[in-house]
Coordinates of C-alpha atoms in Angstrom, one line a residue:
X435 CA -138.4 219.8 48.2
X436 CA -141.0 217.2 47.1
X437 CA -138.4 214.7 46.9
X438 CA -135.2 214.4 49.9
X439 CA -132.8 215.5 47.6
X440 CA -134.8 218.2 45.8
X441 CA -135.1 219.7 49.4
X442 CA -131.4 219.6 49.6
X443 CA -131.1 221.4 46.3
X444 CA -133.8 223.9 47.0
X445 CA -132.0 225.0 50.5
X446 CA -128.6 224.7 49.0
X447 CA -129.7 227.2 46.4
X448 CA -131.2 229.5 48.9
X449 CA -128.1 229.2 50.8
X450 CA -125.8 230.3 48.4
X451 CA -126.4 225.5 48.0
X452 CA -108.9 212.6 37.9
X453 CA -106.8 210.1 38.0
X454 CA -107.3 207.0 39.3
X455 CA -105.4 205.0 42.1
X456 CA -103.9 201.6 41.9
X457 CA -106.3 198.4 42.9
X458 CA -107.5 198.9 46.5
X459 CA -108.1 195.5 49.4
X460 CA -111.4 194.7 49.3
X461 CA -111.8 194.0 53.0
X462 CA -109.0 196.5 54.3
X463 CA -111.8 199.0 55.7
X464 CA -113.5 196.7 58.2
X465 CA -113.1 196.1 61.6
X466 CA -112.8 192.8 62.7
X467 CA -116.3 193.0 64.8
X468 CA -119.2 195.2 65.2
X469 CA -119.1 198.0 67.3
X470 CA -120.8 197.9 70.9
X471 CA -124.4 198.4 71.2
X472 CA -125.2 201.9 72.1
X473 CA -126.5 202.4 75.4
X474 CA -126.9 206.2 74.7
X475 CA -127.7 207.0 78.4
X476 CA -126.6 210.6 78.2
X477 CA -129.4 211.2 75.9
X478 CA -133.1 211.8 76.6
X479 CA -135.0 210.2 73.6
X480 CA -138.5 211.4 73.1
X481 CA -141.0 210.8 70.1
X482 CA -140.1 213.7 67.8
X483 CA -142.5 216.6 66.5
X484 CA -143.6 217.0 63.1
X485 CA -146.0 215.3 60.8
X486 CA -145.2 212.8 58.4
X487 CA -142.6 211.1 60.3
X488 CA -141.9 207.2 61.0
X489 CA -143.5 206.8 64.3
X490 CA -140.4 204.9 65.4
X491 CA -138.3 208.3 65.1
X492 CA -136.8 209.5 68.1
X493 CA -135.5 212.9 69.1
X494 CA -133.0 214.2 71.6
X495 CA -130.6 217.1 72.1
X496 CA -126.3 216.9 72.6
X497 CA -124.9 219.8 74.0
X498 CA -121.3 220.8 72.4
X499 CA -119.3 223.6 72.8
X500 CA -119.9 226.9 70.9
X501 CA -116.6 227.4 70.5
X502 CA -114.0 224.5 70.3
X503 CA -111.2 226.8 71.6
X504 CA -113.2 227.2 74.9
X505 CA -114.8 223.6 75.3
X506 CA -116.1 224.6 78.9
X507 CA -117.6 227.8 77.6
X508 CA -121.1 228.6 76.2
X509 CA -122.9 225.5 74.9
X510 CA -125.3 224.7 72.3
X511 CA -127.4 222.3 71.5
X512 CA -127.3 219.8 68.4
X513 CA -130.7 218.3 67.7
X514 CA -130.6 214.4 66.8
X515 CA -132.7 211.5 65.7
X516 CA -132.1 207.9 65.5
X517 CA -134.2 205.0 64.4
X518 CA -133.0 202.2 66.3
X519 CA -131.9 199.0 63.8
X520 CA -134.2 196.8 62.9
X521 CA -132.7 193.4 64.1
X522 CA -131.0 193.6 67.3
X523 CA -129.0 190.3 66.3
X524 CA -127.3 191.8 63.1
X525 CA -126.6 194.9 64.5
X526 CA -123.1 197.1 63.5
X527 CA -123.8 200.1 64.9
X528 CA -124.8 203.6 64.0
X529 CA -125.2 205.1 60.6
X530 CA -124.7 208.8 60.5
X531 CA -127.0 210.6 57.5
X532 CA -125.1 213.7 57.0
X533 CA -127.2 216.1 55.3
X534 CA -125.9 218.3 52.3
X535 CA -126.2 222.1 51.9
X536 CA -124.6 223.8 53.8
X537 CA -128.0 224.7 54.8
X538 CA -129.6 221.5 54.8
X539 CA -131.7 220.2 57.7
X540 CA -131.3 216.4 58.5
X541 CA -133.3 215.8 61.5
X542 CA -136.2 213.6 59.3
X543 CA -133.3 211.9 57.2
X544 CA -133.9 208.5 59.4
X545 CA -137.9 208.6 58.4
X546 CA -137.0 210.1 54.8
X547 CA -134.1 208.7 53.0
X548 CA -132.9 206.3 55.9
X549 CA -136.1 203.9 54.6
X550 CA -135.1 203.8 51.0
X551 CA -131.9 201.6 52.7
X552 CA -132.1 197.8 51.7
X553 CA -133.4 195.6 54.5
X554 CA -129.8 194.3 55.2
X555 CA -128.7 197.9 55.7
X556 CA -131.6 199.3 58.2
X557 CA -131.3 195.7 60.2
X558 CA -127.4 196.6 61.0
X559 CA -127.9 200.2 61.9
X560 CA -129.2 202.6 64.3
X561 CA -129.8 205.3 61.3
X562 CA -129.3 208.5 62.9
X563 CA -130.1 212.2 61.3
X564 CA -129.4 215.7 63.1
X565 CA -129.4 219.5 61.8
X566 CA -126.0 220.7 61.9
X567 CA -125.0 223.5 64.4
X568 CA -127.1 226.6 63.6
X569 CA -129.6 224.8 61.9
X570 CA -133.4 224.1 62.6
X571 CA -134.2 222.5 65.8
X572 CA -130.6 222.9 66.4
X573 CA -129.7 226.6 68.3
X574 CA -130.9 228.4 65.2
X575 CA -129.1 231.3 63.6
X576 CA -131.0 234.0 61.6
X577 CA -129.4 237.0 59.3
X578 CA -132.8 238.2 59.4
X579 CA -132.5 239.5 55.5
X580 CA -135.4 241.6 53.7
X581 CA -137.7 239.3 51.0
X582 CA -135.6 240.0 47.9
X583 CA -132.7 238.8 49.3
X584 CA -134.2 235.3 49.8
X585 CA -134.8 234.9 46.3
X586 CA -132.9 232.1 44.9
X587 CA -131.5 234.0 42.2
X588 CA -130.2 236.6 44.3
X589 CA -128.9 234.2 46.9
X590 CA -127.1 232.8 43.9
X591 CA -124.8 235.4 42.6
X592 CA -126.2 236.3 39.3
X593 CA -124.4 238.8 37.5
X594 CA -126.1 241.8 36.0
X595 CA -127.0 241.3 32.1
X596 CA -124.2 243.1 31.1
X597 CA -121.5 241.1 33.2
X598 CA -121.3 243.7 36.3
X599 CA -120.8 242.6 40.0
X600 CA -121.4 246.0 41.4
X601 CA -125.0 244.9 42.3
X602 CA -123.8 241.7 43.4
X603 CA -121.2 243.4 45.8
X604 CA -123.5 245.7 47.2
X605 CA -125.8 242.9 47.9
X606 CA -122.8 241.1 49.5
X607 CA -122.0 243.8 51.9
X608 CA -126.1 244.3 52.6
X609 CA -126.3 240.0 53.6
X610 CA -123.3 240.3 55.7
X611 CA -124.1 243.4 58.0
X612 CA -127.1 241.8 58.8
X613 CA -125.8 238.1 59.4
X614 CA -123.3 240.4 62.0
X615 CA -125.7 242.3 63.0
X616 CA -128.3 239.3 63.6
X617 CA -126.1 236.3 64.0
X618 CA -125.0 236.6 67.1
X619 CA -122.0 235.2 68.5
X620 CA -122.8 231.5 66.8
X621 CA -122.8 232.9 63.5
X622 CA -118.6 233.0 63.6
X623 CA -118.4 229.3 64.4
X624 CA -120.5 227.7 62.1
X625 CA -117.9 225.9 59.8
X626 CA -117.5 222.5 58.2
X627 CA -114.7 221.9 61.0
X628 CA -116.8 222.5 63.6
X629 CA -119.7 220.2 62.0
X630 CA -117.3 217.6 62.4
X631 CA -116.3 218.2 65.7
X632 CA -120.0 218.1 66.6
X633 CA -120.5 214.5 64.5
X634 CA -117.7 213.1 67.1
X635 CA -119.6 214.6 70.2
X636 CA -122.6 212.7 68.5
X637 CA -120.6 209.6 68.4
X638 CA -119.7 209.7 72.0
X639 CA -123.3 210.6 73.0
X640 CA -124.8 207.7 71.2
X641 CA -122.1 205.2 73.2
X642 CA -120.6 204.5 70.0
X643 CA -116.4 203.4 69.6
X644 CA -116.6 203.9 65.7
X645 CA -119.6 205.4 63.3
X646 CA -120.7 204.7 59.8
X647 CA -121.5 207.4 57.8
X648 CA -123.6 208.2 54.5
X649 CA -122.8 212.1 53.3
X650 CA -124.2 213.7 50.4
X651 CA -123.4 217.0 48.3
X652 CA -121.9 219.0 50.9
X653 CA -121.9 216.2 53.2
X654 CA -119.6 214.5 51.6
X655 CA -117.0 217.0 52.5
X656 CA -117.8 217.2 56.0
X657 CA -117.5 213.1 56.0
X658 CA -114.4 213.4 54.5
X659 CA -113.0 216.4 57.4
X660 CA -114.5 214.0 60.0
X661 CA -112.6 210.8 58.6
X662 CA -109.6 213.6 58.5
X663 CA -110.0 214.8 62.3
X664 CA -111.3 211.4 63.7
X665 CA -109.8 208.6 61.7
X666 CA -110.3 206.0 64.1
X667 CA -113.6 206.7 65.0
X668 CA -115.1 205.9 61.7
X669 CA -116.6 202.3 60.4
X670 CA -117.8 202.5 56.8
X671 CA -117.9 205.8 55.1
X672 CA -119.9 206.5 51.9
X673 CA -119.5 209.8 50.3
X674 CA -122.0 210.6 47.6
X675 CA -122.4 213.1 44.9
X676 CA -118.7 214.6 45.7
X677 CA -117.2 218.3 46.7
X678 CA -113.9 219.4 45.9
X679 CA -111.8 219.2 48.6
X680 CA -109.0 221.7 47.5
X681 CA -107.6 223.7 50.6
X682 CA -107.1 226.7 48.7
X683 CA -110.5 227.3 47.7
X684 CA -112.6 225.0 49.2
X685 CA -116.6 227.0 48.8
X686 CA -115.3 228.9 46.1
X687 CA -114.0 225.8 44.2
X688 CA -117.6 224.3 45.0
X689 CA -119.4 227.4 43.6
X690 CA -116.8 227.2 40.5
X691 CA -117.7 223.7 39.9
X692 CA -121.3 224.8 38.4
X693 CA -120.3 226.1 35.2
X694 CA -118.4 222.5 34.4
X695 CA -121.3 220.9 36.2
X696 CA -123.9 222.5 34.1
X697 CA -122.0 222.0 31.0
X698 CA -121.8 218.3 31.6
X699 CA -125.6 217.7 32.4
X700 CA -127.4 220.2 29.6
X701 CA -126.7 217.9 26.7
X702 CA -129.3 215.3 28.4
X703 CA -131.8 218.0 28.9
X704 CA -131.3 219.1 25.2
X705 CA -132.2 215.4 24.1
X706 CA -134.8 214.9 26.3
X707 CA -136.1 218.2 25.1
X708 CA -136.2 217.6 21.4
X709 CA -137.3 214.0 21.6
X710 CA -140.0 213.2 18.9
X711 CA -143.1 212.7 21.0
X712 CA -142.5 214.7 24.1
X713 CA -145.5 216.9 24.9
X714 CA -143.3 219.7 26.2
X715 CA -140.3 219.3 23.0
X716 CA -138.7 222.4 22.7
X717 CA -136.7 221.8 19.3
X718 CA -136.5 219.2 16.5
X719 CA -132.9 218.2 17.3
X720 CA -130.6 218.4 20.7
X721 CA -128.5 220.9 18.7
X722 CA -131.1 223.7 18.7
X723 CA -131.8 223.7 22.5
X724 CA -128.9 225.4 24.0
X725 CA -129.0 228.3 21.3
X726 CA -132.5 228.6 21.8
X727 CA -132.2 228.6 25.6
X728 CA -129.0 231.3 25.5
X729 CA -131.7 233.5 23.4
X730 CA -134.6 233.6 25.2
X731 CA -132.5 234.1 28.5
X732 CA -131.0 237.2 27.0
X733 CA -134.4 238.1 25.8
X734 CA -135.9 238.0 29.3
X735 CA -132.5 240.2 30.3
X736 CA -134.2 242.7 27.9
X737 CA -137.5 242.7 28.7
X738 CA -138.5 240.6 32.0
X739 CA -141.8 239.2 32.2
X740 CA -144.1 239.8 35.2
X741 CA -144.9 237.0 37.8
X742 CA -147.0 238.0 40.2
X743 CA -146.4 236.1 43.3
X744 CA -142.9 235.0 42.4
X745 CA -140.0 236.1 44.4
X746 CA -138.8 238.3 42.3
X747 CA -142.1 239.1 41.0
X748 CA -140.5 238.6 37.0
X749 CA -139.3 236.2 35.2
X750 CA -136.0 237.9 33.7
X751 CA -132.7 235.9 32.3
X752 CA -131.4 235.3 35.6
X753 CA -134.3 233.9 37.2
X754 CA -134.6 231.3 34.0
X755 CA -130.9 230.6 34.6
X756 CA -131.6 229.6 38.1
X757 CA -134.2 227.2 37.2
X758 CA -132.0 225.6 34.7
X759 CA -129.6 225.3 37.6
X760 CA -132.3 223.8 39.7
X761 CA -133.7 221.5 37.6
X762 CA -130.6 219.6 36.4
X763 CA -130.5 218.5 39.7
X764 CA -133.1 215.9 38.8
X765 CA -134.3 214.9 35.4
X766 CA -137.9 214.4 36.4
X767 CA -137.7 217.9 36.8
X768 CA -137.2 218.5 33.3
X769 CA -140.9 218.7 32.1
X770 CA -141.2 221.6 34.3
X771 CA -138.3 224.1 33.0
X772 CA -139.5 223.2 29.5
X773 CA -143.4 224.3 30.5
X774 CA -141.2 227.5 31.6
X775 CA -139.4 227.9 28.6
X776 CA -142.4 227.6 26.4
X777 CA -144.6 229.6 28.1
X778 CA -142.1 232.3 28.5
X779 CA -141.7 232.4 24.6
X780 CA -145.1 233.1 24.5
X781 CA -144.9 235.9 27.1
X782 CA -146.6 234.4 29.7
X783 CA -145.9 232.4 33.0
X784 CA -147.0 229.5 34.7
X785 CA -148.0 229.7 38.2
X786 CA -145.4 231.2 40.7
X787 CA -143.3 228.4 42.6
X788 CA -143.8 227.7 46.1
X789 CA -141.2 228.9 48.4
X790 CA -140.2 227.2 51.7
X791 CA -141.8 229.3 55.0
X792 CA -139.5 232.2 55.4
X793 CA -138.3 231.1 58.8
X794 CA -136.9 228.1 57.0
X795 CA -135.3 230.2 54.4
X796 CA -133.7 232.8 56.6
X797 CA -132.0 229.8 58.5
X798 CA -131.0 228.1 55.5
X799 CA -129.2 231.3 54.2
X800 CA -127.6 232.0 57.7
X801 CA -126.3 228.8 58.1
X802 CA -125.3 228.2 54.3
X803 CA -123.4 231.8 54.3
X804 CA -121.0 231.1 57.6
X805 CA -120.2 228.3 56.6
X806 CA -119.0 229.2 52.9
X807 CA -117.8 232.1 54.1
X808 CA -115.8 231.0 57.6
X809 CA -114.1 228.1 55.8
X810 CA -112.1 230.2 53.8
X811 CA -111.1 233.7 53.3
X812 CA -112.8 235.4 50.2
X813 CA -111.2 238.3 48.1
X814 CA -112.9 241.2 48.8
X815 CA -111.7 243.1 45.8
X816 CA -114.8 244.1 42.9
X817 CA -112.0 243.8 40.3
X818 CA -111.2 240.1 41.6
X819 CA -114.9 239.1 40.5
X820 CA -115.2 241.1 37.4
X821 CA -112.4 239.5 36.0
X822 CA -113.4 235.8 36.7
X823 CA -117.1 236.5 36.0
X824 CA -115.7 237.7 32.2
X825 CA -113.6 234.8 31.6
X826 CA -116.9 232.5 32.9
X827 CA -119.2 233.9 30.7
X828 CA -117.3 233.3 28.0
X829 CA -116.2 230.3 28.6
X830 CA -119.4 228.9 30.1
X831 CA -122.6 230.8 28.7
X832 CA -125.3 228.8 30.5
X833 CA -124.3 230.1 33.6
X834 CA -123.5 233.7 32.9
X835 CA -120.4 233.9 35.4
X836 CA -122.3 233.3 38.3
X837 CA -120.0 230.3 39.5
X838 CA -116.9 232.6 39.7
X839 CA -119.2 235.8 41.1
X840 CA -119.0 237.8 44.6
X841 CA -121.2 235.7 47.2
X842 CA -121.6 237.5 50.7
X843 CA -118.3 236.4 51.5
X844 CA -116.7 238.9 49.5
X845 CA -117.7 241.3 52.5
X846 CA -118.1 239.1 55.0
X847 CA -116.7 240.9 58.4
X848 CA -115.4 237.8 60.2
X849 CA -111.9 236.1 59.4
X850 CA -112.0 232.1 59.2
X851 CA -110.8 231.0 62.9
X852 CA -108.9 228.2 61.2
X853 CA -107.3 227.1 57.9
X854 CA -109.5 224.6 56.2
X855 CA -108.9 220.8 56.5
X856 CA -106.3 219.1 54.1
X857 CA -107.9 215.7 53.1
X858 CA -105.1 213.5 52.8
X859 CA -104.3 209.8 52.4
X860 CA -103.8 209.1 56.2
X861 CA -106.0 206.9 57.7
X862 CA -107.7 203.5 57.4
X863 CA -109.1 202.1 54.2
X864 CA -113.0 202.5 54.9
X865 CA -114.3 205.1 52.6
X866 CA -116.4 204.4 49.1
X867 CA -117.5 207.1 47.0
X868 CA -120.0 207.2 44.6
X869 CA -120.3 210.0 41.7
X870 CA -122.6 210.5 38.7
X871 CA -120.8 211.2 35.6
X872 CA -123.0 214.0 34.8
X873 CA -124.1 216.1 38.0
X874 CA -124.5 219.9 37.8
X875 CA -123.8 220.7 41.5
X876 CA -120.7 218.3 42.2
X877 CA -119.1 217.7 38.7
X878 CA -117.3 214.4 38.2
X879 CA -114.0 216.6 37.7
X880 CA -114.2 218.1 41.3
X881 CA -115.5 214.4 42.6
X882 CA -112.1 212.7 41.1
X883 CA -110.3 215.6 43.1
X884 CA -111.4 214.0 46.5
X885 CA -111.0 210.5 44.9
X886 CA -106.9 211.6 44.0
X887 CA -106.7 213.0 47.8
X888 CA -108.3 209.8 49.5
X889 CA -105.6 207.8 48.1
X890 CA -105.7 204.3 49.4
X891 CA -108.5 205.2 51.7
X892 CA -110.8 204.8 49.1
X893 CA -112.5 203.4 46.3
X894 CA -114.9 205.2 43.4
X895 CA -117.8 204.0 41.6
X896 CA -118.7 206.0 38.8
X897 CA -122.3 205.8 37.7
X898 CA -123.2 206.4 34.0
X899 CA -126.2 208.8 35.2
X900 CA -127.6 212.1 35.1
X901 CA -128.5 214.2 38.1
X902 CA -127.4 215.1 41.6
X903 CA -127.8 212.3 44.4
X904 CA -126.4 208.8 42.8
X905 CA -127.0 206.6 45.7
X906 CA -131.0 205.6 45.6
X907 CA -131.7 208.5 44.2
X908 CA -130.7 209.7 40.5
X909 CA -128.2 206.7 40.2
X910 CA -128.8 203.5 38.9
X911 CA -129.1 199.8 39.9
X912 CA -125.5 199.1 39.9
X913 CA -124.2 201.7 41.7
X914 CA -126.7 201.2 44.2
X915 CA -126.1 197.5 44.5
X916 CA -122.5 198.5 45.0
X917 CA -123.2 200.7 48.0
X918 CA -125.8 199.0 49.4
X919 CA -123.5 195.6 49.8
X920 CA -120.7 197.8 51.1
X921 CA -122.6 199.2 54.0
X922 CA -124.1 196.0 55.0
X923 CA -120.9 193.4 54.6
X924 CA -118.0 196.2 54.6
X925 CA -117.1 194.8 51.3
X926 CA -115.7 197.3 48.4
X927 CA -114.9 196.9 44.9
X928 CA -111.2 195.5 44.7
X929 CA -110.3 198.9 42.4
X930 CA -112.1 201.4 40.9
X931 CA -115.8 200.9 39.3
X932 CA -117.7 201.8 36.5
X933 CA -121.5 201.2 36.5
X934 CA -122.4 201.7 33.0

């Protein structure tokens, strides 16, 4: 990703990826005094390797159990990083920067998104990044997939043009077999609950009594699970672009959410693509853009355009649909999609997009698949997916049944080791949710379900904006100011807030 959020979106795509309560007390979330300074004597901090990093960023490794049911058994490494707080006199503690995905790296977040935080927040906190278990510079896993199975339009389970899921079930078995064959013992122990347990090991290694957190996208579910499992180890928690925590569906629900998210967001693209004076204008009116897109996708289903250097090496309907989904994450990317549509209507293609290095994709796919499939058991019957896909295609043609289709989890060879964590309102009132109204990946409807589950533990800021990742990215000044004030002072709005 050229932007931090865009990178998370690309890797997440490759890996696959409300009623409000009564007013809340503004200061109920904050302890009386900051946490004690971290000694971190157990960590061997050294300069981080890599280019383009803040020279202050340093790295270390925290050893954690591979299997928490056997804590004295095999240990694995979790790579962590930090940039110390910039004003020792104002120090509050440590702020965990929880990445999205699943399958997203966060080791360089202190040098990246962390530097977008306002000075008062950077003064008060050590910014802590990490690679989740199995990811990147932590003890890594790979499924060793063939190149074709690394294509975003393959990893997202797009049905065949006629709605058939047969090919998806075949791919699910192929990918799952490869993960079982090449993923080692670790791939069975990659889950959200274990990532939350790893976070508490990081907290302890840092020497912190409590930690604050900023979780984005899938990181909101990680943050919610951490707050549920270790409620009294949390200080100030920000959850940004929020996953539906429904314990009966978990990852299945996240994928299904894309159908509503795309429907919520597409009208903004249509307005932009029909605006007079737009050099990439697609139509005279916004109402014309949707049928134009659907017609073009259907034409490409029947007659794909060769696309040398791309993966796959043709522009078909599902590649176009995947491009739409990825583009809606960030309105800044609207021109790229429009140019692709304009070229395809002429029977041509733009230069092939540059993919991340294969090793990065292999790792992201393995971790993403493991989390999605280990958190909850998915149906194994093709008929179950065929039925849901048909319904989804009828109601939400822009996503063509993908959000309810079979992923590798349909053939995953391992049973979940524990039930999903149920998010409840039990615990301190120290959580602030921020959510764009129009988000293709984590729609407002799902975020409101998390808000309801947290009850009096949380307040929520809903932002009149479009795209994925609200705080300091695709949101607005009102939302940014509200979150920054909470992180710096502990003061939340007295009730749920709308930033228009």
